[in-house]
Short mmCIF file of C-alpha atoms in Angstrom, two decimals:
data_model
loop_
_atom_site.label_atom_id
_atom_site.label_comp_id
_atom_site.label_asym_id
_atom_site.label_seq_id
_atom_site.Cartn_x
_atom_site.Cartn_y
_atom_site.Cartn_z
CA UNK W 1399 -10.77 17.23 -7.80
CA UNK W 1400 -14.11 15.46 -8.40
CA UNK W 1401 -14.33 11.18 -9.28
CA UNK W 1402 -16.92 10.77 -12.28
CA UNK W 1403 -18.73 7.04 -11.78
CA UNK W 1404 -17.13 4.28 -13.51
CA UNK W 1405 -17.00 3.90 -17.22
CA UNK W 1406 -18.43 0.76 -18.92
CA UNK W 1407 -15.57 0.71 -21.09
CA UNK W 1408 -13.05 -1.35 -19.41
CA UNK W 1409 -9.93 -2.62 -20.70
CA UNK W 1410 -10.57 -3.14 -24.79
CA UNK W 1411 -12.91 -1.42 -26.97
CA UNK W 1412 -15.43 -3.50 -28.85
CA UNK W 1413 -14.71 -3.84 -32.72
CA UNK W 1414 -16.90 -1.11 -34.87
CA UNK W 1415 -19.87 -2.71 -36.05
CA UNK W 1416 -19.48 -5.15 -39.07
CA UNK W 1417 -15.95 -5.97 -38.81
CA UNK W 1418 -15.33 -9.54 -37.22
CA UNK W 1419 -11.04 -10.41 -36.48
CA UNK W 1420 -9.60 -12.97 -38.55
CA UNK W 1421 -7.42 -15.07 -36.82
CA UNK W 1422 -5.23 -16.21 -39.38
CA UNK W 1423 -4.73 -12.74 -40.69
CA UNK W 1424 -3.72 -11.75 -37.13
CA UNK W 1425 -1.20 -14.51 -36.63
CA UNK W 1426 0.53 -13.48 -39.79
CA UNK W 1427 0.44 -10.02 -39.74
CA UNK W 1428 3.50 -8.42 -39.14
CA UNK W 1429 4.77 -6.80 -35.66
CA UNK W 1430 3.62 -3.20 -35.95
CA UNK W 1431 3.99 -2.79 -32.38
CA UNK W 1432 7.57 -4.49 -31.47
CA UNK W 1433 6.06 -7.33 -29.25
CA UNK W 1434 8.25 -9.59 -31.05
CA UNK W 1435 11.24 -7.65 -29.17
CA UNK W 1436 9.50 -7.58 -25.57
CA UNK W 1437 10.29 -10.31 -23.12
CA UNK W 1438 7.44 -12.73 -23.26
CA UNK W 1439 5.89 -12.26 -20.04
CA UNK W 1440 5.16 -8.86 -21.24
CA UNK W 1441 3.84 -9.67 -24.51
CA UNK W 1442 0.04 -10.70 -23.24
CA UNK W 1443 -0.40 -6.85 -21.52
CA UNK W 1444 -2.20 -4.51 -23.16
CA UNK W 1445 0.05 -1.45 -24.61
CA UNK W 1446 -1.18 0.89 -21.43
CA UNK W 1447 -0.26 -1.59 -18.80
CA UNK W 1448 3.35 -1.89 -20.63
CA UNK W 1449 3.31 1.89 -20.56
CA UNK W 1450 2.82 1.93 -16.71
CA UNK W 1451 5.21 -0.86 -16.46
CA UNK W 1452 8.18 0.82 -17.52
CA UNK W 1453 7.60 3.97 -15.80
CA UNK W 1454 7.54 1.60 -12.78
CA UNK W 1455 10.70 0.35 -14.26
CA UNK W 1456 12.34 3.57 -14.16
CA UNK W 1457 11.22 4.76 -10.95
CA UNK W 1458 12.89 2.08 -9.54
CA UNK W 1459 15.98 2.71 -11.56
CA UNK W 1460 15.67 6.04 -9.67
CA UNK W 1461 15.09 5.25 -6.06
CA UNK W 1462 17.93 2.14 -6.28
CA UNK W 1463 20.25 5.07 -7.38
CA UNK W 1464 19.84 7.16 -4.77
CA UNK W 1465 19.86 4.28 -2.16
CA UNK W 1466 23.72 3.50 -3.77
CA UNK W 1467 24.40 7.37 -2.99
CA UNK W 1468 23.23 6.94 0.33
CA UNK W 1469 25.02 4.43 1.27
CA UNK W 1470 28.03 6.13 0.13
CA UNK W 1471 27.18 9.28 1.82
CA UNK W 1472 25.71 8.31 4.90
CA UNK W 1473 27.71 5.28 6.15
CA UNK W 1474 26.80 4.31 9.11
CA UNK W 1475 29.98 4.09 10.59
CA UNK W 1476 30.66 7.80 10.24
CA UNK W 1477 34.42 7.22 9.84
CA UNK W 1478 34.19 4.52 7.60
CA UNK W 1479 36.11 4.97 4.60
CA UNK W 1480 33.52 1.95 2.88
CA UNK W 1481 29.75 1.71 2.09
CA UNK W 1482 27.78 -0.52 3.75
CA UNK W 1483 26.59 -3.77 2.08
CA UNK W 1484 24.45 -3.79 -1.04
CA UNK W 1485 21.26 -3.84 0.78
CA UNK W 1486 22.49 -2.02 3.93
CA UNK W 1487 20.22 0.87 3.68
CA UNK W 1488 17.34 -1.17 3.08
CA UNK W 1489 17.15 -2.94 6.59
CA UNK W 1490 16.04 -0.18 8.66
CA UNK W 1491 13.08 -0.34 11.26
CA UNK W 1492 9.84 -2.79 10.23
CA UNK W 1493 12.12 -4.90 8.22
CA UNK W 1494 13.65 -6.37 11.30
CA UNK W 1495 10.69 -7.56 12.58
CA UNK W 1496 9.61 -9.19 9.53
CA UNK W 1497 12.39 -10.99 9.52
CA UNK W 1498 12.65 -11.78 12.81
CA UNK W 1499 9.33 -13.68 12.41
CA UNK W 1500 10.50 -14.92 9.28
CA UNK W 1501 13.40 -16.76 10.45
CA UNK W 1502 12.13 -17.20 14.31
CA UNK W 1503 8.70 -17.23 14.28
CA UNK W 1504 6.60 -15.38 16.63
CA UNK W 1505 7.39 -16.74 19.99
CA UNK W 1506 10.92 -18.35 19.80
CA UNK W 1507 12.04 -20.30 22.57
CA UNK W 1508 9.16 -19.19 24.79
CA UNK W 1509 9.57 -15.78 24.72
CA UNK W 1510 6.74 -13.37 24.13
CA UNK W 1511 4.95 -10.35 25.77
CA UNK W 1512 5.70 -11.31 29.43
CA UNK W 1513 9.42 -10.52 28.75
CA UNK W 1514 10.35 -7.20 29.29
CA UNK W 1515 12.30 -6.87 26.28
CA UNK W 1516 9.81 -8.19 24.34
CA UNK W 1517 9.56 -6.30 20.59
CA UNK W 1518 5.90 -6.67 20.26
CA UNK W 1519 6.37 -8.61 16.47
CA UNK W 1520 2.70 -10.41 16.86
CA UNK W 1521 1.75 -6.41 16.12
CA UNK W 1522 2.62 -7.76 12.53
CA UNK W 1523 0.33 -9.70 10.48
CA UNK W 1524 1.89 -12.97 9.37
CA UNK W 1525 1.48 -12.58 5.26
CA UNK W 1526 4.76 -10.83 4.40
CA UNK W 1527 7.16 -12.92 6.92
CA UNK W 1528 5.53 -16.13 5.73
CA UNK W 1529 5.75 -15.35 2.40
CA UNK W 1530 9.41 -14.07 3.07
CA UNK W 1531 10.36 -17.17 4.12
CA UNK W 1532 9.41 -19.11 1.01
CA UNK W 1533 11.24 -16.68 -1.40
CA UNK W 1534 14.31 -16.97 1.03
CA UNK W 1535 13.99 -20.63 0.15
CA UNK W 1536 15.00 -19.66 -3.32
CA UNK W 1537 16.90 -16.40 -2.77
CA UNK W 1538 19.55 -17.02 -0.10
CA UNK W 1539 19.60 -13.23 0.90
CA UNK W 1540 17.08 -12.34 3.33
CA UNK W 1541 17.13 -8.52 2.14
CA UNK W 1542 17.22 -9.55 -1.44
CA UNK W 1543 14.17 -12.00 -0.86
CA UNK W 1544 12.46 -8.74 0.57
CA UNK W 1545 13.58 -6.33 -1.89
CA UNK W 1546 11.93 -9.46 -4.89
CA UNK W 1547 8.70 -9.60 -3.37
CA UNK W 1548 8.20 -5.54 -3.24
CA UNK W 1549 9.49 -5.40 -6.66
CA UNK W 1550 7.16 -7.91 -8.41
CA UNK W 1551 4.22 -7.08 -5.96
CA UNK W 1552 5.25 -3.27 -6.89
CA UNK W 1553 4.63 -3.70 -10.76
CA UNK W 1554 0.90 -5.77 -9.97
CA UNK W 1555 -0.11 -3.00 -8.04
CA UNK W 1556 1.05 -0.23 -10.29
CA UNK W 1557 -0.84 -2.03 -13.09
CA UNK W 1558 -3.80 -2.68 -11.40
CA UNK W 1559 -4.08 0.81 -10.20
CA UNK W 1560 -3.69 2.33 -13.67
CA UNK W 1561 -6.80 -0.24 -14.52
CA UNK W 1562 -8.56 1.38 -12.11
CA UNK W 1563 -7.95 4.48 -13.19
CA UNK W 1564 -9.06 4.03 -16.71
CA UNK W 1565 -12.36 2.55 -15.11
CA UNK W 1566 -13.12 6.14 -13.98
CA UNK W 1567 -11.50 8.27 -17.57
CA UNK W 1568 -11.58 6.57 -20.96
CA UNK W 1569 -8.53 8.88 -21.79
CA UNK W 1570 -5.13 6.77 -22.81
CA UNK W 1571 -3.18 9.25 -19.96
CA UNK W 1572 -5.52 8.30 -17.13
CA UNK W 1573 -3.66 5.30 -16.13
CA UNK W 1574 -0.36 6.23 -16.57
CA UNK W 1575 -0.98 9.68 -14.74
CA UNK W 1576 -2.60 7.93 -11.45
CA UNK W 1577 0.78 5.79 -11.90
CA UNK W 1578 2.84 8.69 -12.08
CA UNK W 1579 1.11 10.45 -9.12
CA UNK W 1580 1.43 7.40 -7.15
CA UNK W 1581 4.85 6.40 -8.00
CA UNK W 1582 6.37 10.05 -7.07
CA UNK W 1583 4.49 10.65 -3.71
CA UNK W 1584 6.34 11.39 -1.07
CA UNK W 1585 6.46 7.99 0.60
CA UNK W 1586 6.90 5.65 -2.48
CA UNK W 1587 10.58 4.70 -1.12
CA UNK W 1588 8.24 2.43 0.69
CA UNK W 1589 7.28 0.59 -2.01
CA UNK W 1590 10.67 -0.49 -2.79
CA UNK W 1591 11.69 -1.29 0.76
CA UNK W 1592 11.00 -5.30 2.14
CA UNK W 1593 7.91 -3.89 3.85
CA UNK W 1594 4.05 -4.44 3.48
CA UNK W 1595 2.70 -1.63 1.24
CA UNK W 1596 3.67 -3.31 -2.14
CA UNK W 1597 2.44 -6.74 -1.27
CA UNK W 1598 -0.72 -5.57 0.00
CA UNK W 1599 -1.85 -3.39 -2.92
CA UNK W 1600 -0.85 -6.24 -5.35
CA UNK W 1601 -3.61 -7.98 -3.38
CA UNK W 1602 -6.27 -5.40 -3.02
CA UNK W 1603 -6.65 -3.65 -6.18
CA UNK W 1604 -6.98 -6.21 -8.22
CA UNK W 1605 -9.65 -7.31 -5.56
CA UNK W 1606 -10.98 -3.87 -5.95
CA UNK W 1607 -11.21 -4.29 -9.77
CA UNK W 1608 -13.01 -7.73 -9.65
CA UNK W 1609 -15.49 -6.24 -7.45
CA UNK W 1610 -16.05 -3.41 -9.91
CA UNK W 1611 -16.78 -6.30 -12.13
CA UNK W 1612 -18.77 -8.01 -9.99
CA UNK W 1613 -16.39 -10.90 -9.81
CA UNK W 1614 -17.18 -11.65 -5.93
CA UNK W 1615 -15.39 -15.20 -5.57
CA UNK W 1616 -11.84 -13.43 -7.04
CA UNK W 1617 -12.76 -10.45 -4.96
CA UNK W 1618 -13.46 -11.76 -1.87
CA UNK W 1619 -9.99 -14.26 -2.08
CA UNK W 1620 -7.90 -11.78 -2.72
CA UNK W 1621 -9.61 -9.37 0.18
CA UNK W 1622 -8.96 -12.16 2.33
CA UNK W 1623 -5.15 -12.67 1.23
CA UNK W 1624 -4.69 -8.94 1.98
CA UNK W 1625 -6.36 -9.58 5.35
CA UNK W 1626 -3.07 -11.52 6.06
CA UNK W 1627 -0.65 -8.95 5.04
CA UNK W 1628 -1.98 -5.54 7.16
CA UNK W 1629 -5.11 -4.90 9.11
CA UNK W 1630 -5.86 -2.31 6.41
CA UNK W 1631 -7.43 -5.61 4.49
CA UNK W 1632 -10.43 -5.37 6.88
CA UNK W 1633 -10.94 -1.79 6.02
CA UNK W 1634 -11.07 -3.40 2.09
CA UNK W 1635 -13.57 -5.96 3.58
CA UNK W 1636 -16.12 -3.33 4.54
CA UNK W 1637 -15.75 -1.45 1.18
CA UNK W 1638 -16.27 -4.61 -0.48
CA UNK W 1639 -19.57 -5.03 1.51
CA UNK W 1640 -20.64 -1.83 0.91
CA UNK W 1641 -20.23 -2.00 -2.87
CA UNK W 1642 -21.94 -5.16 -2.43
CA UNK W 1643 -24.80 -3.78 -1.10
CA UNK W 1644 -25.18 -0.86 -3.39
CA UNK W 1645 -25.13 -2.80 -6.72
CA UNK W 1646 -27.25 -6.03 -5.59
CA UNK W 1647 -29.94 -6.11 -7.91
CA UNK W 1648 -31.33 -9.58 -8.49
CA UNK W 1649 -31.17 -12.85 -6.62
CA UNK W 1650 -28.39 -14.04 -8.57
CA UNK W 1651 -26.22 -11.24 -7.34
CA UNK W 1652 -27.30 -11.90 -3.48
CA UNK W 1653 -26.78 -15.62 -4.12
CA UNK W 1654 -22.92 -14.44 -3.88
CA UNK W 1655 -23.22 -12.89 -0.43
CA UNK W 1656 -21.12 -15.69 1.40
CA UNK W 1657 -18.00 -14.63 -0.53
CA UNK W 1658 -17.94 -11.47 1.81
CA UNK W 1659 -17.73 -13.36 4.63
CA UNK W 1660 -14.24 -15.27 3.95
CA UNK W 1661 -11.96 -12.18 4.55
CA UNK W 1662 -12.59 -12.37 8.20
CA UNK W 1663 -11.16 -15.89 8.44
CA UNK W 1664 -7.47 -15.04 8.20
CA UNK W 1665 -7.99 -12.34 10.86
CA UNK W 1666 -9.82 -15.12 13.19
CA UNK W 1667 -7.07 -17.72 12.78
CA UNK W 1668 -4.27 -15.22 13.42
CA UNK W 1669 -6.12 -14.61 16.47
CA UNK W 1670 -6.87 -17.66 17.42
CA UNK W 1671 -3.16 -18.74 17.15
CA UNK W 1672 -1.95 -15.83 19.24
CA UNK W 1673 -4.91 -16.82 22.13
CA UNK W 1674 -3.41 -20.39 21.83
CA UNK W 1675 0.06 -18.53 22.66
CA UNK W 1676 -0.79 -15.56 25.02
CA UNK W 1677 -4.38 -16.02 26.25
CA UNK W 1678 -5.00 -12.76 24.39
CA UNK W 1679 -7.47 -12.89 21.23
CA UNK W 1680 -6.70 -9.37 20.86
CA UNK W 1681 -2.79 -9.68 21.34
CA UNK W 1682 -1.71 -7.96 17.89
CA UNK W 1683 -3.60 -4.85 19.24
CA UNK W 1684 -2.34 -4.75 22.43
CA UNK W 1685 1.46 -5.41 20.77
CA UNK W 1686 0.55 -2.09 19.17
CA UNK W 1687 -0.71 -0.29 22.29
CA UNK W 1688 2.44 -1.48 24.16
CA UNK W 1689 5.20 -0.61 20.98
CA UNK W 1690 3.73 2.26 19.34
CA UNK W 1691 1.49 4.23 21.89
CA UNK W 1692 -1.43 2.96 19.83
CA UNK W 1693 -4.11 2.97 22.62
CA UNK W 1694 -7.59 4.14 21.91
CA UNK W 1695 -7.53 7.99 22.56
CA UNK W 1696 -10.87 10.46 21.19
CA UNK W 1697 -9.87 11.70 17.68
CA UNK W 1698 -9.70 15.27 19.26
CA UNK W 1699 -6.85 14.24 21.78
CA UNK W 1700 -4.93 12.43 19.11
CA UNK W 1701 -4.85 15.54 16.92
CA UNK W 1702 -4.29 17.85 19.99
CA UNK W 1703 -1.42 15.63 21.14
CA UNK W 1704 0.14 15.65 17.75
CA UNK W 1705 0.02 19.44 17.58
CA UNK W 1706 1.77 19.55 20.62
CA UNK W 1707 4.54 17.34 19.16
CA UNK W 1708 4.84 19.34 16.04
CA UNK W 1709 4.91 22.99 17.41
CA UNK W 1710 4.87 22.66 21.02
CA UNK W 1711 8.95 22.31 21.25
CA UNK W 1712 8.81 19.54 22.94
CA UNK W 1713 10.28 17.32 20.51
CA UNK W 1714 13.60 17.15 18.38
CA UNK W 1715 13.19 19.37 14.82
CA UNK W 1716 13.31 15.90 12.57
CA UNK W 1717 10.19 15.00 14.88
CA UNK W 1718 8.31 17.85 14.99
CA UNK W 1719 8.77 17.77 11.32
CA UNK W 1720 7.18 14.53 11.11
CA UNK W 1721 4.43 15.67 13.45
CA UNK W 1722 3.40 18.52 11.27
CA UNK W 1723 3.18 16.20 8.00
CA UNK W 1724 1.23 14.08 9.96
CA UNK W 1725 -1.58 16.53 10.80
CA UNK W 1726 -1.16 18.10 6.89
CA UNK W 1727 -1.70 14.18 5.94
CA UNK W 1728 -4.88 14.14 8.11
CA UNK W 1729 -6.15 16.86 6.91
CA UNK W 1730 -6.13 15.76 3.00
CA UNK W 1731 -7.42 12.47 4.26
CA UNK W 1732 -10.37 13.83 5.48
CA UNK W 1733 -10.85 16.14 2.45
CA UNK W 1734 -10.62 12.97 0.56
CA UNK W 1735 -13.54 11.24 2.66
CA UNK W 1736 -15.74 14.31 2.33
CA UNK W 1737 -15.18 14.28 -1.49
CA UNK W 1738 -15.70 10.90 -2.19
CA UNK W 1739 -19.15 10.98 0.22
CA UNK W 1740 -20.20 14.04 -1.91
CA UNK W 1741 -20.03 12.13 -4.87
CA UNK W 1742 -21.30 9.23 -3.50
CA UNK W 1743 -19.03 6.93 -3.94
CA UNK W 1744 -20.00 4.77 -0.38
CA UNK W 1745 -17.82 2.07 -1.02
CA UNK W 1746 -14.39 3.98 -0.95
CA UNK W 1747 -15.38 6.78 1.62
CA UNK W 1748 -15.97 3.63 3.87
CA UNK W 1749 -12.31 2.42 2.73
CA UNK W 1750 -11.00 5.67 3.51
CA UNK W 1751 -13.17 6.89 6.63
CA UNK W 1752 -12.17 3.63 8.37
CA UNK W 1753 -8.16 3.75 7.80
CA UNK W 1754 -8.49 7.59 9.22
CA UNK W 1755 -10.43 6.30 11.71
CA UNK W 1756 -7.78 3.29 12.98
CA UNK W 1757 -4.84 6.08 12.64
CA UNK W 1758 -6.49 8.91 14.25
CA UNK W 1759 -8.00 7.24 17.58
CA UNK W 1760 -4.42 6.50 18.89
CA UNK W 1761 -2.56 8.43 21.63
CA UNK W 1762 -0.96 10.83 18.33
CA UNK W 1763 -0.41 10.08 14.49
CA UNK W 1764 1.76 7.52 13.74
CA UNK W 1765 2.79 6.79 9.41
CA UNK W 1766 -0.13 8.17 8.27
CA UNK W 1767 1.93 9.63 5.27
CA UNK W 1768 3.00 6.13 4.41
CA UNK W 1769 -0.82 5.02 4.75
CA UNK W 1770 -1.49 7.37 1.73
CA UNK W 1771 0.10 4.62 -0.58
CA UNK W 1772 -2.63 2.53 0.34
CA UNK W 1773 -5.60 5.18 -0.69
CA UNK W 1774 -6.11 4.42 -4.34
CA UNK W 1775 -8.70 6.79 -4.86
CA UNK W 1776 -6.03 9.96 -3.83
CA UNK W 1777 -4.55 8.94 -6.87
CA UNK W 1778 -7.04 8.27 -9.34
CA UNK W 1779 -8.47 11.85 -8.15
CA UNK W 1780 -5.93 13.64 -8.48
CA UNK W 1781 -5.70 11.90 -12.19
CA UNK W 1782 -9.05 13.23 -13.01
CA UNK W 1783 -8.28 16.48 -11.37
CA UNK W 1784 -4.88 16.85 -13.73
CA UNK W 1785 -6.44 15.72 -17.01
CA UNK W 1786 -8.93 18.79 -16.26
CA UNK W 1787 -6.26 21.36 -15.07
CA UNK W 1788 -3.15 20.21 -16.54
CA UNK W 1789 -1.35 23.00 -14.08
CA UNK W 1790 -2.14 20.24 -11.24
CA UNK W 1791 0.27 18.09 -12.83
CA UNK W 1792 3.51 20.48 -12.61
CA UNK W 1793 2.79 21.65 -9.22
CA UNK W 1794 2.19 17.94 -8.22
CA UNK W 1795 5.62 17.15 -9.34
CA UNK W 1796 7.24 20.23 -8.26
CA UNK W 1797 6.36 19.87 -4.77
CA UNK W 1798 6.49 15.82 -4.74
CA UNK W 1799 9.42 14.99 -6.25
CA UNK W 1800 11.56 16.80 -4.12
CA UNK W 1801 9.71 15.71 -0.88
CA UNK W 1802 10.11 11.74 -2.51
CA UNK W 1803 13.89 12.38 -2.53
CA UNK W 1804 14.51 14.05 0.88
CA UNK W 1805 12.03 11.10 2.49
CA UNK W 1806 14.18 8.56 0.85
CA UNK W 1807 17.29 9.67 1.77
CA UNK W 1808 16.06 10.27 5.22
CA UNK W 1809 14.75 6.38 5.31
CA UNK W 1810 17.65 5.53 3.66
CA UNK W 1811 20.33 6.85 5.72
CA UNK W 1812 18.36 5.57 8.96
CA UNK W 1813 17.44 8.63 10.16
CA UNK W 1814 13.17 7.72 9.74
CA UNK W 1815 11.66 7.36 12.68
CA UNK W 1816 8.00 6.53 11.06
#
């Protein structure tokens, strides 16, 4: 799996020399592509983008069908003869933190980390909860508002991912292939949940596209918004800085340098807010340490602790399997980072490397499989590899699709602990 340098061909190929489009002819030409039958918001998209969106909608139907079946097969009350409410399967784990922040704020009624039963909600950045509260003003149901955010954001993200893939390969199949691998990845169910992955990618991937086109103001603004959603936004900001350094050639280019400091503003403001309420500038990090064992450990200690959880017969079978998945995914991430360094893709390597460092220096590994959703070089690289070796696509679908179904059922039935 190798990543060629980005192509200079982007979204549209230039017209052949000597031909000039005639607006009047274009306006009256018959609609051979059937655009008149499309919903109006889709008509401005390129055909390749529409193909990716149809694939996205098809996989959403599949995931929601699995959610419907899971709601009937795995009722919260095992003796119940009735399934739960429509969105009950999606209200799991992290969702409750986002919901409580949206409903009550971070420190309701003077509560905070100084009480024994505190839920450590300040570990979650404010971007998604604030948007959830805004959408709830229009959508009365909180779970429906969260699902709507993820649905729209996921569509934006998958189109941006396909466009990034087309920067590397001119083939028409590049974009849909990367989107297919991404949408059928084992943890793709989290893109449909009221979680932050879809929203983060809807900001981060267009930011990366803008950086590839050297539109630094747009890239900086989108990255700043991404930092309000997840701490991974800081890793993206670092990747943009590396890309700026390796592409800066002229004085006009260097005058855009101040834009790269914009993404630091949101985390600084959030830290200031937390300090005003707790007296701790790093309250979000300390909340992660209290609630999720994310205090610093050397990488080899984290590996050893996760290995013991996976194979030391100290955990229940389900937790041991998850630890094994964490170890395997860490190896995939390290291999990906090494490949990017070998191909001199310095900025993408910086993004993946920082992600691995953050995930690999806790007491033990947590949520690394979920984090792969944010590793866009992985999905682009798999698309490149599969177009060169068609067997890769068959092997991937044979393994990933069943795993995705298992992970979806596990999460939607409430048996997921990640």
